[in-house]
CSV table of N, CA and C in Angstrom, one decimal:
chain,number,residue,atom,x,y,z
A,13,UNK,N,-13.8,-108.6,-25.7
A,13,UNK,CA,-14.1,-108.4,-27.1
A,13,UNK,C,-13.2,-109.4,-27.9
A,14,UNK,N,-13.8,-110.1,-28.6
A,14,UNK,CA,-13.1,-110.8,-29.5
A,14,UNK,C,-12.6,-110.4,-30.9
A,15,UNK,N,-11.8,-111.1,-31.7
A,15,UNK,CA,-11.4,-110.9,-32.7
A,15,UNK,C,-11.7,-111.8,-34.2
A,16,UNK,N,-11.0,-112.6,-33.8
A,16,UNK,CA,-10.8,-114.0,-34.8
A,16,UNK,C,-11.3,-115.7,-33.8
A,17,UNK,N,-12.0,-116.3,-34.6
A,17,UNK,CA,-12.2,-117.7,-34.5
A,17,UNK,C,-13.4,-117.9,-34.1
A,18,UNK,N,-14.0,-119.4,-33.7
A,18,UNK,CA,-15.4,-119.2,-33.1
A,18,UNK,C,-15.5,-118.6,-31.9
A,19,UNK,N,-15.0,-118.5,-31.3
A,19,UNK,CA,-14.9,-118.6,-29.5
A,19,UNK,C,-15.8,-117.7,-29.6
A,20,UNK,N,-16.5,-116.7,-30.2
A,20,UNK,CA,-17.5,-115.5,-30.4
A,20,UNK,C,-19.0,-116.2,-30.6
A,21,UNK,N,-18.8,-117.6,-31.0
A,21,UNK,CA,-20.2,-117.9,-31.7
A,21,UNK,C,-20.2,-119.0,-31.0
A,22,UNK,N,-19.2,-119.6,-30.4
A,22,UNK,CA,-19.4,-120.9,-29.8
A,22,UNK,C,-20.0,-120.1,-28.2
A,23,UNK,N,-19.5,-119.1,-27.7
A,23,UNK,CA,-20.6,-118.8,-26.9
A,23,UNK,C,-21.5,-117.7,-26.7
A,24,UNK,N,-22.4,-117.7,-27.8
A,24,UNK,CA,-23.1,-117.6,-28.4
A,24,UNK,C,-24.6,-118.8,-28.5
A,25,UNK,N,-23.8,-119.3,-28.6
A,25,UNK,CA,-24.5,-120.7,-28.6
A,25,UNK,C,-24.7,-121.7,-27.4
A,26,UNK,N,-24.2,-121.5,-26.3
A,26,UNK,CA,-24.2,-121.5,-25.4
A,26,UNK,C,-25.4,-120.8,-24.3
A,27,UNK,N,-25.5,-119.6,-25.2
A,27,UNK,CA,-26.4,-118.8,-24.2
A,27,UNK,C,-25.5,-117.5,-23.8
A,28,UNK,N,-24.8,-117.3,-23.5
A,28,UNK,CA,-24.0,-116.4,-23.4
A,28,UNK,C,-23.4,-115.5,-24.2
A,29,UNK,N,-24.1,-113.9,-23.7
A,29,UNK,CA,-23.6,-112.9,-24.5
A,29,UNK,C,-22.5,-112.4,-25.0
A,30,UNK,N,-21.7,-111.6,-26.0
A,30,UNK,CA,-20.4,-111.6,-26.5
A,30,UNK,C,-20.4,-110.3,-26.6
A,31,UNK,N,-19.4,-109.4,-26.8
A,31,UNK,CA,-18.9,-108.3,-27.7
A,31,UNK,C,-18.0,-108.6,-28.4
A,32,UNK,N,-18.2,-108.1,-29.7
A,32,UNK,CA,-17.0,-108.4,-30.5
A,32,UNK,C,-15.9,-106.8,-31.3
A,33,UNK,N,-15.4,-106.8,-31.6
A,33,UNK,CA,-14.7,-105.5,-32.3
A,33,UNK,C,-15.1,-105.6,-33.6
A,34,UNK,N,-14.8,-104.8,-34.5
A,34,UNK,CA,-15.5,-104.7,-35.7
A,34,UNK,C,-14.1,-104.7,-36.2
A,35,UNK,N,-13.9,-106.1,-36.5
A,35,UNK,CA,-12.5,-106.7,-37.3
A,35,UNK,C,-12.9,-108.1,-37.7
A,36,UNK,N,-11.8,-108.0,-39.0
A,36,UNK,CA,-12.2,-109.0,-40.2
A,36,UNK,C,-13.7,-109.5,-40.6
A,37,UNK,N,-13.7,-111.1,-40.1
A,37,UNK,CA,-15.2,-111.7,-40.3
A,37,UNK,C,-16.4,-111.1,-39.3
A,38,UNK,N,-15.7,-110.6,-38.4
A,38,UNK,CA,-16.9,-110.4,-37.3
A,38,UNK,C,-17.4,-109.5,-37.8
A,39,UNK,N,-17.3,-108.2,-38.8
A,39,UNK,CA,-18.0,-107.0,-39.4
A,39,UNK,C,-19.2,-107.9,-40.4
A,40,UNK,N,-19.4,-109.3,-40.6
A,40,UNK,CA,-20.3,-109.5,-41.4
A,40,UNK,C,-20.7,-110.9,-41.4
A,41,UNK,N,-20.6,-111.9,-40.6
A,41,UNK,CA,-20.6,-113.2,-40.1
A,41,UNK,C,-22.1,-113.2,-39.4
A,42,UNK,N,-22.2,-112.0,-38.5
A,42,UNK,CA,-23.5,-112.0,-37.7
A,42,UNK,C,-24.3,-110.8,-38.0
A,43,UNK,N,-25.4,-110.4,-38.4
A,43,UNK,CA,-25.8,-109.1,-38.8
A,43,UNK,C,-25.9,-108.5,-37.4
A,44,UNK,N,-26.0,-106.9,-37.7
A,44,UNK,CA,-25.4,-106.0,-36.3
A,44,UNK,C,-26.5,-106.2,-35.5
A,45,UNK,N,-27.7,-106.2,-35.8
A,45,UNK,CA,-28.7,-106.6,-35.0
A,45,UNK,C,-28.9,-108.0,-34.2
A,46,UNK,N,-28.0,-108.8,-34.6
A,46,UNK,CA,-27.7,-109.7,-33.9
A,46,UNK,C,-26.7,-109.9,-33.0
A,47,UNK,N,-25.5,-109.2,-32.8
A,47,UNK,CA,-24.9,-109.2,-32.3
A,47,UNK,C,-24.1,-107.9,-32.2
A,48,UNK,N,-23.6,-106.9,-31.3
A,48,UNK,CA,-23.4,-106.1,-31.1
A,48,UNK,C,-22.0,-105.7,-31.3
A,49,UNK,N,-21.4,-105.1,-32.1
A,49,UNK,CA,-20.2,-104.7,-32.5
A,49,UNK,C,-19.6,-103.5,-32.0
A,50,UNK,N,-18.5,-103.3,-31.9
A,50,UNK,CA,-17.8,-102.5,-31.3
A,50,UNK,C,-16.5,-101.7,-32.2
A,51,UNK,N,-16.5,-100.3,-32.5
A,51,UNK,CA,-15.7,-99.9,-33.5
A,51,UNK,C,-14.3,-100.2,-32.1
A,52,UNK,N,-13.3,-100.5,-33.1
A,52,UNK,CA,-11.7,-100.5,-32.3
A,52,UNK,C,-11.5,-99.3,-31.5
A,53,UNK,N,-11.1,-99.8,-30.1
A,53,UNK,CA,-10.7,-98.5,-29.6
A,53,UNK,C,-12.3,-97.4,-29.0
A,54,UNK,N,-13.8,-98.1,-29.3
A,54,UNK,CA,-14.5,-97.3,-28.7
A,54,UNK,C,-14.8,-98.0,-27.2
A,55,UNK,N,-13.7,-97.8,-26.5
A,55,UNK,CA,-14.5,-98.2,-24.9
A,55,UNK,C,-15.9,-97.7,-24.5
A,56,UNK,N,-16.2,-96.5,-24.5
A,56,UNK,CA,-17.2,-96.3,-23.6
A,56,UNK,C,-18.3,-97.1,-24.6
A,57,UNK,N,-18.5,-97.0,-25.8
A,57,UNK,CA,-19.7,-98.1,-26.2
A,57,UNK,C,-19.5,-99.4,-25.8
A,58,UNK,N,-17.9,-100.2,-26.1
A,58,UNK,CA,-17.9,-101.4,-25.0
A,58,UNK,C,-18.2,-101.4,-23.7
A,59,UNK,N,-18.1,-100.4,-22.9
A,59,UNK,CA,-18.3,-100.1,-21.3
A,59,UNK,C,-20.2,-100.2,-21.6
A,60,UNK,N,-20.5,-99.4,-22.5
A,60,UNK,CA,-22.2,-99.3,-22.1
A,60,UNK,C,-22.7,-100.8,-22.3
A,61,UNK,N,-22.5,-101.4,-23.3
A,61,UNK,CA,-22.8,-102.5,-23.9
A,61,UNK,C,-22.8,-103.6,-23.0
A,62,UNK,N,-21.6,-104.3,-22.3
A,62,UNK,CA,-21.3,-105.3,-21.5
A,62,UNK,C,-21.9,-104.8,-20.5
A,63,UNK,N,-22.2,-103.5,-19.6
A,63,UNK,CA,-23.2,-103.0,-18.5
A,63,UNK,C,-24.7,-103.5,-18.8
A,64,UNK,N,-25.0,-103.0,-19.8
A,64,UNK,CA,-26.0,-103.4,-19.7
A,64,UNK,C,-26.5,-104.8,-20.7
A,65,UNK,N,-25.7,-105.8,-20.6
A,65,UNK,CA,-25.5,-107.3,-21.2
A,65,UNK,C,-25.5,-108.0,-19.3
A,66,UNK,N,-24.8,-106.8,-18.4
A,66,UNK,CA,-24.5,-108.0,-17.1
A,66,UNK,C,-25.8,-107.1,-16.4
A,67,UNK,N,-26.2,-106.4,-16.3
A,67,UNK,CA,-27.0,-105.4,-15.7
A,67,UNK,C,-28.7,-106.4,-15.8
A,68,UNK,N,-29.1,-106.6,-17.2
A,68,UNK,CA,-30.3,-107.2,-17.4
A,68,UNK,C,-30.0,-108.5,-17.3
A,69,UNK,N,-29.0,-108.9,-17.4
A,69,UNK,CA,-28.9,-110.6,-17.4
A,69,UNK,C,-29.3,-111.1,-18.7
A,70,UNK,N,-28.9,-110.2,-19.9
A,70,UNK,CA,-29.4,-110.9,-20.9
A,70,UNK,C,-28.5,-112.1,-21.9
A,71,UNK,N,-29.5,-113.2,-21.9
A,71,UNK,CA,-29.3,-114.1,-22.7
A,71,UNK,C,-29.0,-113.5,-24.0
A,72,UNK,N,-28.1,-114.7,-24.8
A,72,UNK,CA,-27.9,-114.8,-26.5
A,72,UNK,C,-29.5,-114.6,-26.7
A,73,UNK,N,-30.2,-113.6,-27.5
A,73,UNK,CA,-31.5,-113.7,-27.8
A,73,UNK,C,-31.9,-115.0,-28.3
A,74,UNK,N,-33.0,-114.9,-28.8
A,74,UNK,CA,-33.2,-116.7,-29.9
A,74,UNK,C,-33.7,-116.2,-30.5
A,75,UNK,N,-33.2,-114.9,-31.8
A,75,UNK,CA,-33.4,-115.0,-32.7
A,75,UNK,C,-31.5,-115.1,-33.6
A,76,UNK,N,-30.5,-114.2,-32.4
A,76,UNK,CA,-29.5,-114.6,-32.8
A,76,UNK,C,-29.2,-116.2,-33.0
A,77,UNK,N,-30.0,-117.0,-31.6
A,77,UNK,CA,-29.7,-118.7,-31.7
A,77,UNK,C,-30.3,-119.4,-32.5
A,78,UNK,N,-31.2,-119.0,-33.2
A,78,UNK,CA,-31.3,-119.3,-34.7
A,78,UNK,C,-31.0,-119.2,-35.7
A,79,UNK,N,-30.4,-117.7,-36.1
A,79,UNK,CA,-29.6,-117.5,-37.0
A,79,UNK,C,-28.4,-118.7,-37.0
A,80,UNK,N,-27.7,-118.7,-35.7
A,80,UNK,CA,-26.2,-119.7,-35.5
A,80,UNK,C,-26.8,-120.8,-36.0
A,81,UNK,N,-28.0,-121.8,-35.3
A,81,UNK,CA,-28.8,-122.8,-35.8
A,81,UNK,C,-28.8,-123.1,-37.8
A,82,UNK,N,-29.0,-121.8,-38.3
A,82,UNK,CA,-29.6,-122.0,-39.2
A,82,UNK,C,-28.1,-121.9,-40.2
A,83,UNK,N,-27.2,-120.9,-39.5
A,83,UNK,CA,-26.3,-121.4,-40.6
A,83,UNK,C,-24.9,-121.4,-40.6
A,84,UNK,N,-24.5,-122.1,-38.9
A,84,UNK,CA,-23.5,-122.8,-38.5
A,84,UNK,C,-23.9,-123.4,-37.4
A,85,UNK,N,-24.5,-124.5,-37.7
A,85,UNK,CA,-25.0,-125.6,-36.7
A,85,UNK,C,-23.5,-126.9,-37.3
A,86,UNK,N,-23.5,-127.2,-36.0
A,86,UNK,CA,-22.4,-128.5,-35.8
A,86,UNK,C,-22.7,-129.6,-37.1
A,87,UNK,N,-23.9,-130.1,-37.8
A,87,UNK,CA,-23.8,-131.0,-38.4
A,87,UNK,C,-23.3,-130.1,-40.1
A,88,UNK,N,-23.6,-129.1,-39.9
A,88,UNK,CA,-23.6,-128.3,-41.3
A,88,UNK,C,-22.3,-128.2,-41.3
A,89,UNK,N,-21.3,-127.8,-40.2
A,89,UNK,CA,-19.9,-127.7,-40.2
A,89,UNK,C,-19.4,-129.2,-40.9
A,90,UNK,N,-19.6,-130.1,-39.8
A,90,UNK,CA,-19.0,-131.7,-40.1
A,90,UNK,C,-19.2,-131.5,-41.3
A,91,UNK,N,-20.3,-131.3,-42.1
A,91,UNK,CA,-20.4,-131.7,-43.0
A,91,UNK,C,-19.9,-131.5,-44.5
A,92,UNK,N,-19.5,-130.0,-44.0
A,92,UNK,CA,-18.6,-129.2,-45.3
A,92,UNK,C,-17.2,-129.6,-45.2
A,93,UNK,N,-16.5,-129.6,-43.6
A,93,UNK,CA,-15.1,-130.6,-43.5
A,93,UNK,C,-15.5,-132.0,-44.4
A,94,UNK,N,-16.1,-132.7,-43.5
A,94,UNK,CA,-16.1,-134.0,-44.1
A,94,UNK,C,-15.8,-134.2,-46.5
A,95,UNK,N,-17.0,-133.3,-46.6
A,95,UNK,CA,-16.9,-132.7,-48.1
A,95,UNK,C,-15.6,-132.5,-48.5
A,96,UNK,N,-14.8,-131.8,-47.5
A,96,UNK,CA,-13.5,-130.9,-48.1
A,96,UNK,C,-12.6,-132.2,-48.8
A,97,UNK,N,-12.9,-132.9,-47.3
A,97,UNK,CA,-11.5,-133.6,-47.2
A,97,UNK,C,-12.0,-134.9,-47.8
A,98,UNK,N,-13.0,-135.6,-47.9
A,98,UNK,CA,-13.2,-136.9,-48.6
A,98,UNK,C,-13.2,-136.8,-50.5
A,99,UNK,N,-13.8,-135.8,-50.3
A,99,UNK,CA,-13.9,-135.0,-52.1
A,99,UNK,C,-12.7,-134.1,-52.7
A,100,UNK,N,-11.5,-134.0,-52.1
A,100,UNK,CA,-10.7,-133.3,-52.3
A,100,UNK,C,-10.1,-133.7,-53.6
A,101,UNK,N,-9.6,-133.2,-54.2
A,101,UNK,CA,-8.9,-133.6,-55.6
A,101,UNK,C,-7.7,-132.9,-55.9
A,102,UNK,N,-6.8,-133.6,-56.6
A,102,UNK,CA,-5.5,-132.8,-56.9
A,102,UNK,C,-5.6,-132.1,-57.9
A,103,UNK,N,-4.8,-130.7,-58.1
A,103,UNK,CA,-5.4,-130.2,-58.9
A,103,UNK,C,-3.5,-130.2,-59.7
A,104,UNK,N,-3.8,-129.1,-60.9
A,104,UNK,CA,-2.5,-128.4,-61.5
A,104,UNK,C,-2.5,-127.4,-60.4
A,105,UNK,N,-0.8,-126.7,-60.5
A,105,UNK,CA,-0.5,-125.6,-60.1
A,105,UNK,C,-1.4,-124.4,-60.6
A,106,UNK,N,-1.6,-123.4,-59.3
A,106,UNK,CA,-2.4,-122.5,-60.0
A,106,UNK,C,-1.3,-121.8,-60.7
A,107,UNK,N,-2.5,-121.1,-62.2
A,107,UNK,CA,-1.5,-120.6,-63.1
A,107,UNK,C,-1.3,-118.7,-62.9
A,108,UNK,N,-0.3,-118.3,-62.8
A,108,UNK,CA,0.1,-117.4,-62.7
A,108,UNK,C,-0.2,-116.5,-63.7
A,109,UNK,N,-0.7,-115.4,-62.9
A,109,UNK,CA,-1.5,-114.1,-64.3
A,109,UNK,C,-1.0,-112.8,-63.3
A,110,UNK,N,0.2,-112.4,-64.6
A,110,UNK,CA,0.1,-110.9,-63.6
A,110,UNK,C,-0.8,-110.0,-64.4
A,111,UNK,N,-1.3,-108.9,-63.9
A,111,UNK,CA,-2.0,-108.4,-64.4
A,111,UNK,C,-1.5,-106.8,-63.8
A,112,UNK,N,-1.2,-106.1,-64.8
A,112,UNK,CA,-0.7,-104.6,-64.4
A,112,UNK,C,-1.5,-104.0,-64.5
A,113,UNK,N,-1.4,-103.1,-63.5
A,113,UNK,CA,-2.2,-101.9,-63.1
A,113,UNK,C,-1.9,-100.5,-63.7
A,114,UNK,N,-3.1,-100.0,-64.7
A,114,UNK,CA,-3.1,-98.8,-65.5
A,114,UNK,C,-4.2,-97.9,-65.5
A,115,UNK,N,-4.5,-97.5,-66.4
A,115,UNK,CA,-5.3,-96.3,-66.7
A,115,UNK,C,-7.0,-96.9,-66.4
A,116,UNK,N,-6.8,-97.9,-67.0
A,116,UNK,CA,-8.3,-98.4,-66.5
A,116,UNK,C,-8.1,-99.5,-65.7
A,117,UNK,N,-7.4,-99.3,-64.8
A,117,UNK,CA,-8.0,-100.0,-63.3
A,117,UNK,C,-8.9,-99.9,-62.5
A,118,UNK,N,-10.0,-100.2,-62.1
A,118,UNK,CA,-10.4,-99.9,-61.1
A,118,UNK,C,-10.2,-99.8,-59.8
A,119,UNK,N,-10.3,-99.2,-58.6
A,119,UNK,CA,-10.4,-99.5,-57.5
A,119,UNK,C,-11.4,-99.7,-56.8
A,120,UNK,N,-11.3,-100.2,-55.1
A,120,UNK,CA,-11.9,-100.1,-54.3
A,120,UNK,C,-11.5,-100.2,-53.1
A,121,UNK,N,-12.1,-100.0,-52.2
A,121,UNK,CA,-11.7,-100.3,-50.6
A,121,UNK,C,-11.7,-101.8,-50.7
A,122,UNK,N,-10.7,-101.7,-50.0
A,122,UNK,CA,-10.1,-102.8,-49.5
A,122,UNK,C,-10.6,-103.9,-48.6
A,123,UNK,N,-10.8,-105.4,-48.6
A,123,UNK,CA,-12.2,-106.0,-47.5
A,123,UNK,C,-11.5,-105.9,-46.5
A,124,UNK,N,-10.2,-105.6,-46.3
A,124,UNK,CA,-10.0,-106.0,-44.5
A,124,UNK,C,-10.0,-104.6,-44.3
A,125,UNK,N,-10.7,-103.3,-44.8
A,125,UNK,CA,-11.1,-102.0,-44.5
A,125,UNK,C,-12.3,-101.8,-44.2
A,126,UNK,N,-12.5,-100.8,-43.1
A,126,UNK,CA,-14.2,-100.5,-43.4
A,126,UNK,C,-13.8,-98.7,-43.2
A,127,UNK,N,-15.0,-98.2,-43.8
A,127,UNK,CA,-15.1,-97.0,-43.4
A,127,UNK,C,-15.9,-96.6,-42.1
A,128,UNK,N,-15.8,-95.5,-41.3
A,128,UNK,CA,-16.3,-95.2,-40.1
A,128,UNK,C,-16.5,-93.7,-39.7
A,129,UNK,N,-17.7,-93.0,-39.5
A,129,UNK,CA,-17.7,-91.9,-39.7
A,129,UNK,C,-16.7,-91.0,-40.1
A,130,UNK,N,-16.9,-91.5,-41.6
A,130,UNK,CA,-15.6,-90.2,-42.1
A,130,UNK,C,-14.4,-90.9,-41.9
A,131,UNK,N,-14.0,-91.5,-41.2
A,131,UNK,CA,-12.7,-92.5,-41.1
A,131,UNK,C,-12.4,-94.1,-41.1
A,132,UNK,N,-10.9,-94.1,-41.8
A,132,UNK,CA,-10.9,-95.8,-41.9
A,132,UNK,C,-10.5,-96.5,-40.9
A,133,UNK,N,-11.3,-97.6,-41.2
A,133,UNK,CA,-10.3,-98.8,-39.9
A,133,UNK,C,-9.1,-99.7,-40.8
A,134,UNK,N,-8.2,-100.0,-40.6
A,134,UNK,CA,-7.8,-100.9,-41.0
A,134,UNK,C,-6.7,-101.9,-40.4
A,135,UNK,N,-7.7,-103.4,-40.6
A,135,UNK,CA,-7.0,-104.6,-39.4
A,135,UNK,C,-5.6,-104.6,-39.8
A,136,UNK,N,-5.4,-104.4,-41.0
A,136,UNK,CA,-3.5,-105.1,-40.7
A,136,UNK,C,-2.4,-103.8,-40.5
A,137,UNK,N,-3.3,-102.6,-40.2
A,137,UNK,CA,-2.2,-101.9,-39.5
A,137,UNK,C,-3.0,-101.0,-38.5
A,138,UNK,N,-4.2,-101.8,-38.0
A,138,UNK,CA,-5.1,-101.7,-36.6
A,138,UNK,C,-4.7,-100.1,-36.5
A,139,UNK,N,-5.1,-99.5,-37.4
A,139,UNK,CA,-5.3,-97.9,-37.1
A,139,UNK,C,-6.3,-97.3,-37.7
A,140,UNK,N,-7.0,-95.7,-37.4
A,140,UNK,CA,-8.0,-95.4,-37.8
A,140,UNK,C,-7.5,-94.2,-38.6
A,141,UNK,N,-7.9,-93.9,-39.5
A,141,UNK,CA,-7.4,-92.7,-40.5
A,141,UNK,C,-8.0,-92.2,-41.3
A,142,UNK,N,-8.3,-91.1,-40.8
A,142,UNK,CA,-9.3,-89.7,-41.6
A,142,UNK,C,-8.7,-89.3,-43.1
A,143,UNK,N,-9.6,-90.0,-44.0
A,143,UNK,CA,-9.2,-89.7,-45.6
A,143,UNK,C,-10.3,-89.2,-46.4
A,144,UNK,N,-10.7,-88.3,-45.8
A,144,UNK,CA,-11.6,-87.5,-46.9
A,144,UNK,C,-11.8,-87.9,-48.3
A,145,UNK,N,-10.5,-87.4,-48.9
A,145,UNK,CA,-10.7,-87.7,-50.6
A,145,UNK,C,-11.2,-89.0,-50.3
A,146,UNK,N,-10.8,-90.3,-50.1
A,146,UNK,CA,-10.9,-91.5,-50.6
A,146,UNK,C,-12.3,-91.7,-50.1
A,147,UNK,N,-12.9,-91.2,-49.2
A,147,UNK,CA,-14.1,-91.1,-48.4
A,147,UNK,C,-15.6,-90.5,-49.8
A,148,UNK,N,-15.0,-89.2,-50.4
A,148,UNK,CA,-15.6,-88.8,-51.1
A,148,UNK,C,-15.7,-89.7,-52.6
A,149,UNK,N,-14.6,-90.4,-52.6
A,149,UNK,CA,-14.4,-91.1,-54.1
A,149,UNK,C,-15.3,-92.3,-54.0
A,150,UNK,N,-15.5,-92.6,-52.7
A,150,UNK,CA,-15.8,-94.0,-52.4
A,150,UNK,C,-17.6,-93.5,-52.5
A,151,UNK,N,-18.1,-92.7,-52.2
A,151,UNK,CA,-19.3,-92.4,-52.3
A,151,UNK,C,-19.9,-91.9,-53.7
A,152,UNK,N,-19.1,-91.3,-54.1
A,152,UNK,CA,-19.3,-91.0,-55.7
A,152,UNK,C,-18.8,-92.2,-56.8
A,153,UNK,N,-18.5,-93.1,-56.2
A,153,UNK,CA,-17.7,-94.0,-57.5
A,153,UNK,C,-17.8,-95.9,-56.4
A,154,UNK,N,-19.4,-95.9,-56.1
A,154,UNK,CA,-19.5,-96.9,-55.4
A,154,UNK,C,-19.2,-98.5,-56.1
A,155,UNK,N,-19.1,-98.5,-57.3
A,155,UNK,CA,-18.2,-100.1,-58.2
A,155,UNK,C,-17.3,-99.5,-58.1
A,156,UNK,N,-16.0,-98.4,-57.9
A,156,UNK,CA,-14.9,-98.9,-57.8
A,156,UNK,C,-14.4,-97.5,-58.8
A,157,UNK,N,-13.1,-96.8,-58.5
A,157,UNK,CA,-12.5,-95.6,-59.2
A,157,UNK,C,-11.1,-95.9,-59.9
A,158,UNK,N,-11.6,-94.8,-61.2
A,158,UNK,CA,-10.3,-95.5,-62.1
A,158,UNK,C,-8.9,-94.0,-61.8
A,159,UNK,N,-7.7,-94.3,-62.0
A,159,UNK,CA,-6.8,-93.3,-61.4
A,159,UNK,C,-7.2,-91.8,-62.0
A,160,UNK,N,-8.0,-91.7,-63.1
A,160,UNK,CA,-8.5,-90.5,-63.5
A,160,UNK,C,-9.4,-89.5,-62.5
A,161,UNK,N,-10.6,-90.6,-62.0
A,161,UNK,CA,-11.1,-90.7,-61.3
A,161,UNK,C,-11.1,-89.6,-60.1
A,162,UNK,N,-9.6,-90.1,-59.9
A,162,UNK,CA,-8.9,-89.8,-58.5
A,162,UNK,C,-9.0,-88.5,-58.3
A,163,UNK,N,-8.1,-87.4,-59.3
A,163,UNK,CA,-7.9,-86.5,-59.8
A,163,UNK,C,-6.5,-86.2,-58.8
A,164,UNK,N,-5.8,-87.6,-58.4
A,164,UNK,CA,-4.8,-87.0,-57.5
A,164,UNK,C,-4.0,-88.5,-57.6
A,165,UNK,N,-3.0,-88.4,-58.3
A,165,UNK,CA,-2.4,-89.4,-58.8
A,165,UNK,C,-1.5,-90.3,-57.3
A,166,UNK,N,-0.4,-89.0,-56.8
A,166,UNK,CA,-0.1,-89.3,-55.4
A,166,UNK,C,-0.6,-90.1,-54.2
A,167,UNK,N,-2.4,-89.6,-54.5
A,167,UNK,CA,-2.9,-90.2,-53.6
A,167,UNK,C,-2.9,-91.2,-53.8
A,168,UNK,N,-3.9,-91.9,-54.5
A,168,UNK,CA,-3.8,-92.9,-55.4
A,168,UNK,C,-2.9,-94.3,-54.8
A,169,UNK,N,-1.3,-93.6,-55.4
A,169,UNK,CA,0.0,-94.0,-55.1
A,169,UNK,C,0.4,-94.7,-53.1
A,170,UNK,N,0.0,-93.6,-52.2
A,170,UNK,CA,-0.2,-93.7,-51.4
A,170,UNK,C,-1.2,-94.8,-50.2
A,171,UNK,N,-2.8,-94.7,-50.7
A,171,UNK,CA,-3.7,-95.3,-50.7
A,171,UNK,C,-3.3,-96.8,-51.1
A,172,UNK,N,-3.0,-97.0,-52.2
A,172,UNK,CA,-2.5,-98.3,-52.5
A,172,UNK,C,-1.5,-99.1,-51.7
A,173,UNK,N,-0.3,-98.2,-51.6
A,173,UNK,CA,0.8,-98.7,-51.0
A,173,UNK,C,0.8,-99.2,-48.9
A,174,UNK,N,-0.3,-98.5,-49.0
A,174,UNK,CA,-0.9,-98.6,-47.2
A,174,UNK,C,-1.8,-100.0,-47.3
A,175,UNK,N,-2.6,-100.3,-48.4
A,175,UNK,CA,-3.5,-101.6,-48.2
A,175,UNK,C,-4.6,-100.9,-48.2
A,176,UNK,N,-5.2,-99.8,-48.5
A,176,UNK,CA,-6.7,-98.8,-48.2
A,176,UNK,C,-7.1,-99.5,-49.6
A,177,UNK,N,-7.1,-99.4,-51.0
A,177,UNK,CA,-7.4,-99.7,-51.7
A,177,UNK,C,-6.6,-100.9,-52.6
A,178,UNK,N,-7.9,-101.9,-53.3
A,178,UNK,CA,-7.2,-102.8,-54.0
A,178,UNK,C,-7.8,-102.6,-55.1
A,179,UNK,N,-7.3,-103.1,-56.6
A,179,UNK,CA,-8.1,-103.2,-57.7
A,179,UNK,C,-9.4,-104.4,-57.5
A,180,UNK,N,-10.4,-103.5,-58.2
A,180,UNK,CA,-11.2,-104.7,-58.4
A,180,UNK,C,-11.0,-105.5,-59.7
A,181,UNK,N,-11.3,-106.9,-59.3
A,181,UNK,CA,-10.6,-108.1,-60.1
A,181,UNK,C,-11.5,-108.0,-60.8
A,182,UNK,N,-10.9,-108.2,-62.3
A,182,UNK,CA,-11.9,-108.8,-63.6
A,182,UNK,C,-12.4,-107.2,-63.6
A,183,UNK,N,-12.1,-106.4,-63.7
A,183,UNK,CA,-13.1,-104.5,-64.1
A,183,UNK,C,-12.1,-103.8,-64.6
A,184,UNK,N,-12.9,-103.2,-66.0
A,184,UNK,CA,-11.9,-102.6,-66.7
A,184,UNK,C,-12.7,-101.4,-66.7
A,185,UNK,N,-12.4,-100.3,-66.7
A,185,UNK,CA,-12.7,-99.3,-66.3
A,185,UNK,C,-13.5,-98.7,-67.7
């Protein structure tokens, strides 16, 4: 199971099947029906999955090898490097905006979070954690909850300080 880089899509493209974990880009790079994900830490669905990937002998489908075809094929890469670096321009320093966090902040889950029946994943401290409240806030207040919102200021406090939630940028509650 992979994590990070192409090595997931370069063989892929190849012909050859992958498993990947359901971390960072891989939760949304390839849709699930195209490639088979794997929540962290669920072996026996990686066990069933790779059995029957070597069991049937099954190829990368071609409808996944079109998707890659269609929107990370080798000339489309070159060609956004090539873009970067021949069109690059110097810019000013970016300008510095703090922006405090109050009453009408909003929140939300956080992108390197996902939720998972009832519990979170989260890559940068690769644990899984049953949060109800923030589970129910997140379904009732799908753009994003303001600290009132919460009705649990603590939490809130906590949540934040773990990396579970970040403000959403530019929303004022």
């Amino acid at each position: 199971m992979g994590s990070f880089g192409n090595t997931v899509y370069e063989s892929l493209g190849c012909g050859t099947p992958a498993l990947v974990t359901r971390v960072s880009s891989h939760r949304e790079l390839l849709p699930d029906d195209l490639l088979p994900k794997v929540h962290v830490g669920d072996m026996d669905t990686a066990v069933s999955l790779a059995a029957a990937i070597l069991q049937e002998k099954q190829p990368t489908s071609p409808q996944t090898l079109a998707y890659l075809h269609r929107h990370f094929s080798a000339e489309r890469q070159l060609a956004a490097y090539a873009d970067a670096i021949l069109n690059a321009r110097r810019r000013g320093p970016l300008p510095y905006r703090y922006t405090p966090e109050g009453s009408t902040t909003r929140y939300r889950l956080a992108p390197w979070c996902y939720e998972w029946e009832g519990g979170f994943y989260h890559d940068f401290l690769a644990t899984h954690q049953t949060l109800p409240d923030l589970s129910n806030l997140l379904r009732r207040f799908p753009a994003g909850f303001t600290p009132a919102e919460t009705g649990d200021a603590e939490a809130l406090v906590h949540w934040r300080r773990l990396g579970y939630i970040t403000p959403v940028m530019g929303a004022v509650g």
